[in-house]
Tab-separated table of C-alpha atoms and ligand atoms in Angstrom:
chain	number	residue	atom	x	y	z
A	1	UNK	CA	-19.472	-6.359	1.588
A	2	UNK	CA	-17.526	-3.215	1.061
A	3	UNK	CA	-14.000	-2.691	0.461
A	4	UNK	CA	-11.559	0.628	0.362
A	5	UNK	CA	-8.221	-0.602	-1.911
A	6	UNK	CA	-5.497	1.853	-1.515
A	7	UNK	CA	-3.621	2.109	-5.209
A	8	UNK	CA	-6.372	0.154	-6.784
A	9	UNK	CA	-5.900	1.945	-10.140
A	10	UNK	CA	-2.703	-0.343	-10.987
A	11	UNK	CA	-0.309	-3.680	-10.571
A	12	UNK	CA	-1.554	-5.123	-7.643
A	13	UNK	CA	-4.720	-3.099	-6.210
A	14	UNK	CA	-6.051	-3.521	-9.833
A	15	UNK	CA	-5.877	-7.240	-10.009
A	16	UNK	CA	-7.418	-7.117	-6.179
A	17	UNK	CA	-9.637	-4.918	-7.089
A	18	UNK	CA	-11.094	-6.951	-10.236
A	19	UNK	CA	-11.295	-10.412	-7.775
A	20	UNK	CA	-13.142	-8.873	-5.053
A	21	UNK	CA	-15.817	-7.456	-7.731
A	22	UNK	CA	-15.938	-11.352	-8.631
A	23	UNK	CA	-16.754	-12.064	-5.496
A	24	UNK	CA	-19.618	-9.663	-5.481
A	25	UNK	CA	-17.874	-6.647	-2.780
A	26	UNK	CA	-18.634	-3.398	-3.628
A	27	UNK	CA	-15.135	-1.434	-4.086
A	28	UNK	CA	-13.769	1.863	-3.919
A	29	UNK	CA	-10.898	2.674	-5.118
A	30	UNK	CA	-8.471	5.312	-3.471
A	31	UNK	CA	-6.415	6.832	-6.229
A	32	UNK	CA	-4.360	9.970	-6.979
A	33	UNK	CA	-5.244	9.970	-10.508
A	34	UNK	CA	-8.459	9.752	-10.896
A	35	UNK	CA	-8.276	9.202	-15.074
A	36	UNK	CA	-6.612	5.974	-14.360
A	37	UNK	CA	-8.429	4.699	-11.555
A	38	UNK	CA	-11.945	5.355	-13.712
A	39	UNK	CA	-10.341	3.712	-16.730
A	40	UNK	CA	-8.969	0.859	-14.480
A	41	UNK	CA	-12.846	0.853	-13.790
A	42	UNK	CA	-13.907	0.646	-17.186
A	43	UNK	CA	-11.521	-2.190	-17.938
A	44	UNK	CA	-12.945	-4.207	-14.560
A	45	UNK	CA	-16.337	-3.542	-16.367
A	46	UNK	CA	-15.772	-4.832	-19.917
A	47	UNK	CA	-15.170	-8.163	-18.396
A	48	UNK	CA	-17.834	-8.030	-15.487
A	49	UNK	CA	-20.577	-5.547	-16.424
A	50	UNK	CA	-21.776	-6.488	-12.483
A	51	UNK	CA	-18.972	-5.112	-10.863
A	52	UNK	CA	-19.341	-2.632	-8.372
A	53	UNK	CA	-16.652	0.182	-8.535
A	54	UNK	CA	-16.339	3.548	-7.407
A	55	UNK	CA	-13.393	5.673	-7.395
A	56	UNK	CA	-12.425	8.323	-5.020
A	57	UNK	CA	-9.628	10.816	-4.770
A	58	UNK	CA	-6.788	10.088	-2.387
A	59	UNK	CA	-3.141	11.279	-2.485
A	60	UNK	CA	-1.527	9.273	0.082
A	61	UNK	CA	1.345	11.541	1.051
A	62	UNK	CA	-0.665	14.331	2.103
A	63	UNK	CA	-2.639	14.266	5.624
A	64	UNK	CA	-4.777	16.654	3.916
A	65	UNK	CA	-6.019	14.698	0.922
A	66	UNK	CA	-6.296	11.522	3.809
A	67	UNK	CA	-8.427	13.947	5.777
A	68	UNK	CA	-11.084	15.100	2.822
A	69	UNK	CA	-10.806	11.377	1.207
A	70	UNK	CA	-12.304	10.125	4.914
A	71	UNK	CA	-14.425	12.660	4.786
A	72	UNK	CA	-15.944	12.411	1.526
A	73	UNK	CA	-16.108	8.504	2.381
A	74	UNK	CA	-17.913	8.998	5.453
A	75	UNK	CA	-20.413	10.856	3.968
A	76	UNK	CA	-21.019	8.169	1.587
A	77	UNK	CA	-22.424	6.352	4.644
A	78	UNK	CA	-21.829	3.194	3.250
A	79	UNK	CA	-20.444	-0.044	5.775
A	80	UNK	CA	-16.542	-0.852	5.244
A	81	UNK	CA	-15.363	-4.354	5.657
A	82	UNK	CA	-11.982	-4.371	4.284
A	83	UNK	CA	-9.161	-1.922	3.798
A	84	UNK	CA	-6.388	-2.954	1.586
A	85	UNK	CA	-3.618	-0.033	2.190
A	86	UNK	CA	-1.542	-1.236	-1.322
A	87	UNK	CA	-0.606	1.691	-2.305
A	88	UNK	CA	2.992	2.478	-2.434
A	89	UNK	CA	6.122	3.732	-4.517
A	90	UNK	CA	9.820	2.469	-4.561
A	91	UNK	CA	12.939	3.853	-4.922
A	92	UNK	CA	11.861	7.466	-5.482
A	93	UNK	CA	14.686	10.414	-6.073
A	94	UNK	CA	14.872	12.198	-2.445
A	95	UNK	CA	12.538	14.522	-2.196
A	96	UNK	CA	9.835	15.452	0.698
A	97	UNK	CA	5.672	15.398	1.057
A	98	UNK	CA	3.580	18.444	1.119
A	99	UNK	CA	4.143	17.578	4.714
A	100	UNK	CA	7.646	17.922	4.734
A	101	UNK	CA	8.123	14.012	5.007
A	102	UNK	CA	10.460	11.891	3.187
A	103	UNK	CA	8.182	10.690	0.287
A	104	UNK	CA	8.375	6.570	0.739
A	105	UNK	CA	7.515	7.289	4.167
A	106	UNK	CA	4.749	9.322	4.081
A	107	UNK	CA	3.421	7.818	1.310
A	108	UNK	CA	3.826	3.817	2.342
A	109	UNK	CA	3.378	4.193	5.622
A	110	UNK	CA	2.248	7.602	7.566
A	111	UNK	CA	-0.262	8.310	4.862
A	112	UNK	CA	-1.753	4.567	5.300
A	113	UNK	CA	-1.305	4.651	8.797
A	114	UNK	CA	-3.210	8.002	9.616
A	115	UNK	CA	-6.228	6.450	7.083
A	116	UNK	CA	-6.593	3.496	9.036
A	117	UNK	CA	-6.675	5.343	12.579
A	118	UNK	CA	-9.306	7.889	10.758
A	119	UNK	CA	-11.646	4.759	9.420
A	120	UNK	CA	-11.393	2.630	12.592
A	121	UNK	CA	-14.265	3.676	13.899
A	122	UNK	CA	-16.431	2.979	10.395
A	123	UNK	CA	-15.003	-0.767	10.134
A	124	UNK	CA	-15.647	-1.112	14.158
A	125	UNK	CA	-19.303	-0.473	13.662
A	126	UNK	CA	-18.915	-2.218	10.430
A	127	UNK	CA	-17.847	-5.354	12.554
A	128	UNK	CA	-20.232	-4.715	14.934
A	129	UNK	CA	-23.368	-4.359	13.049
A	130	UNK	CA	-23.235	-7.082	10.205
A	131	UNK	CA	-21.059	-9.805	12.383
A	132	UNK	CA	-18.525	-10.025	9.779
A	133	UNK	CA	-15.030	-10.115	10.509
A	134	UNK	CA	-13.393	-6.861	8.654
A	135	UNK	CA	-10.004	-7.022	7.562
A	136	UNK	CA	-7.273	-4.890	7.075
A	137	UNK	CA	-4.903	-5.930	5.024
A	138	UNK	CA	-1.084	-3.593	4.423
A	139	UNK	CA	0.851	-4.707	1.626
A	140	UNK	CA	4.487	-5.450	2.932
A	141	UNK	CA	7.807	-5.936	1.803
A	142	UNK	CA	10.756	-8.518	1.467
A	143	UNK	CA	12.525	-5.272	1.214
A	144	UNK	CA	11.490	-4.571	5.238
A	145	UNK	CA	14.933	-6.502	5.995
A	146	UNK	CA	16.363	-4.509	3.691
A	147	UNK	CA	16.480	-1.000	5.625
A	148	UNK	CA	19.024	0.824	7.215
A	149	UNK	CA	21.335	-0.473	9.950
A	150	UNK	CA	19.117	1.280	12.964
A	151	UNK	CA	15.603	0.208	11.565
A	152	UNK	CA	13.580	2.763	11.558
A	153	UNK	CA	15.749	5.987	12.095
A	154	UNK	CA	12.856	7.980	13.364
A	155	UNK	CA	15.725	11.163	14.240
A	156	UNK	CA	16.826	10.792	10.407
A	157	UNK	CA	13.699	10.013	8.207
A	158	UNK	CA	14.326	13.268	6.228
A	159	UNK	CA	17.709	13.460	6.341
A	160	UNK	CA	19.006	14.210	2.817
A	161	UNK	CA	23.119	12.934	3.404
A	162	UNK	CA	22.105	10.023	4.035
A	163	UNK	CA	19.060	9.417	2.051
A	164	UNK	CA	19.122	6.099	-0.149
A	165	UNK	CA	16.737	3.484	-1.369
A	166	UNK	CA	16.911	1.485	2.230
A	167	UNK	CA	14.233	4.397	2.580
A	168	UNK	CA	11.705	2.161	0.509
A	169	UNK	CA	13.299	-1.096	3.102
A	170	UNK	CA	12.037	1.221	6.059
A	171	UNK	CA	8.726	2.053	5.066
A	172	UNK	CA	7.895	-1.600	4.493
A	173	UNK	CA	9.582	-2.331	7.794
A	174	UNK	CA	6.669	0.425	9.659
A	175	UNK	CA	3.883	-1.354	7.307
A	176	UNK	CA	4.946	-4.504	8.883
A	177	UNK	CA	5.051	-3.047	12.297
A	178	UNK	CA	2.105	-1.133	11.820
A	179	UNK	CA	0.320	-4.694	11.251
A	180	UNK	CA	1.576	-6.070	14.252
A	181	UNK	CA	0.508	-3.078	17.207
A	182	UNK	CA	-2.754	-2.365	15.393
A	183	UNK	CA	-3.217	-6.609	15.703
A	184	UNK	CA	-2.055	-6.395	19.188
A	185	UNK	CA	-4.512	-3.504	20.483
A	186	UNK	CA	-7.015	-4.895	18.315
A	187	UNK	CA	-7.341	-8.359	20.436
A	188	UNK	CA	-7.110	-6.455	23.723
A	189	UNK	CA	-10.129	-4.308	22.538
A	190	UNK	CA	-11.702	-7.632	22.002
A	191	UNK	CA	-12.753	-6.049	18.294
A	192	UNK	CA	-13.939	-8.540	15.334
A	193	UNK	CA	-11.145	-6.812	12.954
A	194	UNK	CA	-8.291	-8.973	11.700
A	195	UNK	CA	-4.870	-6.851	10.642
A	196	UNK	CA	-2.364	-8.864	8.399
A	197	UNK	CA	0.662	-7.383	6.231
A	198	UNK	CA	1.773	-9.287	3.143
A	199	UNK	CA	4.441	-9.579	1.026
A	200	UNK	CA	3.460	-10.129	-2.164
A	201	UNK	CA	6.137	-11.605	-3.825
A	202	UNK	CA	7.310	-10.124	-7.175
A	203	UNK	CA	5.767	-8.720	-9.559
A	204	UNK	CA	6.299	-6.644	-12.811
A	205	UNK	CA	4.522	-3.323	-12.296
A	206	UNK	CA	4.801	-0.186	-12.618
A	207	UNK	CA	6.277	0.264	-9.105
A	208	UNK	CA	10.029	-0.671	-10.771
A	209	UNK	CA	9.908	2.799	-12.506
A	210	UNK	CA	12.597	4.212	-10.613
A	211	UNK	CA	14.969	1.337	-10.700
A	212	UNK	CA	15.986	0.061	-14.467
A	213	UNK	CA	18.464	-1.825	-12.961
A	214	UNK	CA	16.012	-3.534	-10.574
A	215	UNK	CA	13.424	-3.901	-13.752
A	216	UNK	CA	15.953	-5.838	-15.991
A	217	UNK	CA	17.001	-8.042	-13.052
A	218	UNK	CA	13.471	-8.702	-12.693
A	219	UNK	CA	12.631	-9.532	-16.255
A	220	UNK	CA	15.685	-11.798	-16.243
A	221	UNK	CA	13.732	-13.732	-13.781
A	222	UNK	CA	10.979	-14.140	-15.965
A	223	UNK	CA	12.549	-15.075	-19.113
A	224	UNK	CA	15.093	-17.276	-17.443
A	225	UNK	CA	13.550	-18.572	-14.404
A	226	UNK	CA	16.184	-18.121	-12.092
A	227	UNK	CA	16.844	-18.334	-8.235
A	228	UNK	CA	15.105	-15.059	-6.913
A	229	UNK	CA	17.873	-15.239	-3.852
A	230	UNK	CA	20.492	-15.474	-6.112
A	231	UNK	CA	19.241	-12.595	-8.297
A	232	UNK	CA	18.875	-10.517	-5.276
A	233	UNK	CA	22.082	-11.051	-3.741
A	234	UNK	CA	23.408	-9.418	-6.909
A	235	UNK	CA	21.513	-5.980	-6.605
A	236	UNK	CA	22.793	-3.553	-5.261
A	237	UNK	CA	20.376	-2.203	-2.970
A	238	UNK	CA	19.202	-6.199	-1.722
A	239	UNK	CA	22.603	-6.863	-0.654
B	1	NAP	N1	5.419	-5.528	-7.367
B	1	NAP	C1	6.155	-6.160	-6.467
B	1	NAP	O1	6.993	-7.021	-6.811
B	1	NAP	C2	5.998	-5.871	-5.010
B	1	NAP	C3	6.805	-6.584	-4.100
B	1	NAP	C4	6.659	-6.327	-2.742
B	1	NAP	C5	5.729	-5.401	-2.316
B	1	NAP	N2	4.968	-4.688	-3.221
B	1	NAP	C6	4.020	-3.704	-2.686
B	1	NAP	O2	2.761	-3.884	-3.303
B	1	NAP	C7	2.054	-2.640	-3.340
B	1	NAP	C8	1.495	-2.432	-4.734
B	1	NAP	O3	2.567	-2.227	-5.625
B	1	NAP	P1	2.491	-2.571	-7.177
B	1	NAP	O4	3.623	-3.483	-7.460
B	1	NAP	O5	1.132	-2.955	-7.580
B	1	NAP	O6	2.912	-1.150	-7.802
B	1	NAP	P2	2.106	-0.110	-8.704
B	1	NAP	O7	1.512	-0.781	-9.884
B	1	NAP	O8	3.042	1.031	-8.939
B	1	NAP	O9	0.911	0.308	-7.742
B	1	NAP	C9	1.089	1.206	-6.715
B	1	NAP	C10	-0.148	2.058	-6.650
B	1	NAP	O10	0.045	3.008	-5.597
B	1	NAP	C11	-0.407	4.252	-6.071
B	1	NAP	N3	0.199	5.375	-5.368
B	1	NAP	C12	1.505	5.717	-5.289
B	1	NAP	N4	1.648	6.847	-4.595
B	1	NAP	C13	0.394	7.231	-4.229
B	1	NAP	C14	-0.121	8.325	-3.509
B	1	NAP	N5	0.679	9.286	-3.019
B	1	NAP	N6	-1.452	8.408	-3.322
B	1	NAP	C15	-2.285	7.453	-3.818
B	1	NAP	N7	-1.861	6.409	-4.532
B	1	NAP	C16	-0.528	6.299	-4.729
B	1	NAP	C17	-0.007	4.267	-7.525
B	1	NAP	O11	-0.716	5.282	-8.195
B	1	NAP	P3	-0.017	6.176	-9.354
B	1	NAP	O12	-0.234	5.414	-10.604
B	1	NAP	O13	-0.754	7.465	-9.275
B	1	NAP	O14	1.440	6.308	-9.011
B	1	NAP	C18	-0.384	2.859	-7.937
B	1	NAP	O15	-1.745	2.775	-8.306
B	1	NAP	C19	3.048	-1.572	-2.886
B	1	NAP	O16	2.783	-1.243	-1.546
B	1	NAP	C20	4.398	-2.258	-2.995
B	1	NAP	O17	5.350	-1.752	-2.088
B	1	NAP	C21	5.077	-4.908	-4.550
């Protein structure tokens, strides 16, 4: 069984990342920096000397780095059962992609989005070949209710004036949407591939690094085990 995890050098794609290896699926890990990806390896392999890691150079919010990270992965010629597109930042200062794309956009979604349409084809034969279902799983948002007033503004996503963190809200809001058409074309295709996005829930990780206000909130939920609704009502940017 092999598996592509998006952002698997951290928070959540490490911890998915060290379960699938229990389970025996070979995984590659899709990071920007490659130091922490091969020493999120190394940790995986203290504790499971078995585990089957490789790591692999992606930055998400260039096209570019998608295109040469597919094509270093196709050459590989290995099967792919899973993709787990986890990768994703929050709250970033404006600023715009190598592109020229708002940053939570191209990195959450377009950069994720243009992957999966580039290894379609490798998980369809994937499908094909062993019988096995493949998956493809986008990690989602509570925040996807939380973006601006239009939904997706797709005539402002780079507009500067009006730039705030509902930008992180609207990229989870394509993820989700994403999910949903790829699901949708999937079935008419009649192709063995199941699409699912997922909030998580919350979690402490390094992903709060823009927002100390959001990170105290947070870790007044763990030390005082209160009413996530309640908390979020309070934040700003939830509210
Ligand atoms: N934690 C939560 O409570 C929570 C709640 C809802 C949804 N989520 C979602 O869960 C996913 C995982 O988040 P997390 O909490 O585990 O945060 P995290 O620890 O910050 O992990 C995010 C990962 O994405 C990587 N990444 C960011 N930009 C990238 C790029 N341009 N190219 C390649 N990799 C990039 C990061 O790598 P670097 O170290 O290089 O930045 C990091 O490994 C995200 O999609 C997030 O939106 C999290």
């Amino acid at each position: 069984m092999r598996c592509g995890c998006v952002g698997g050098a951290s928070g959540i794609g490490l911890e998915t990342t060290r379960v699938l290896t229990m389970r025996g699926a070979h995984v590659i890990i899709a990071a920007r920096n490659i130091k922490a990806a091969n020493e999120a390896k190394q940790a995986i392999l203290k504790n499971n000397e078995n585990a089957k890691i490789d790591v692999l150079e992606l930055d998400l919010s260039s096209l570019n780095s998608v295109n040469a990270f597919v094509h270093t992965f196709k050459a590989l010629n290995l099967p792919l059962n899973i993709l787990i597109n986890n990768a994703g930042v929050m709250f970033c200062p404006y600023q715009l992609s190598q592109d020229g794309i708002e940053m939570h956009f191209a990195t959450n979604y377009l950069g994720h989005f243009h992957l999966t349409n580039l290894l379609l084809d490798k998980m369809k034969e994937t499908a094909t070949t062993t019988g096995i279902e493949g998956r493809i799983v986008i990690l989602s948002s509570l925040a996807h209710a939380y973006t601006y007033e239009q939904g997706i503004r797709f005539e402002k996503i780079n507009d500067k004036d009006s730039y705030s963190k509902k930008a992180y809200g609207q990229s989870k809001l394509a993820n989700i949407l994403h999910a949903n058409e790829l699901t949708r074309r999937l079935k008419e295709e009649g192709v063995n591939i199941t699409v699912n996005s997922v909030n998580p829930g919350f979690i402490m990780t390094d992903l709060m690094r823009h927002s100390f206000v959001l990170m105290s909130k947070f870790m007044h939920i763990y030390l005082e085990k209160k009413n996530i609704n309640s908390i979020l009502s309070k934040i700003e940017c939830f509210s």
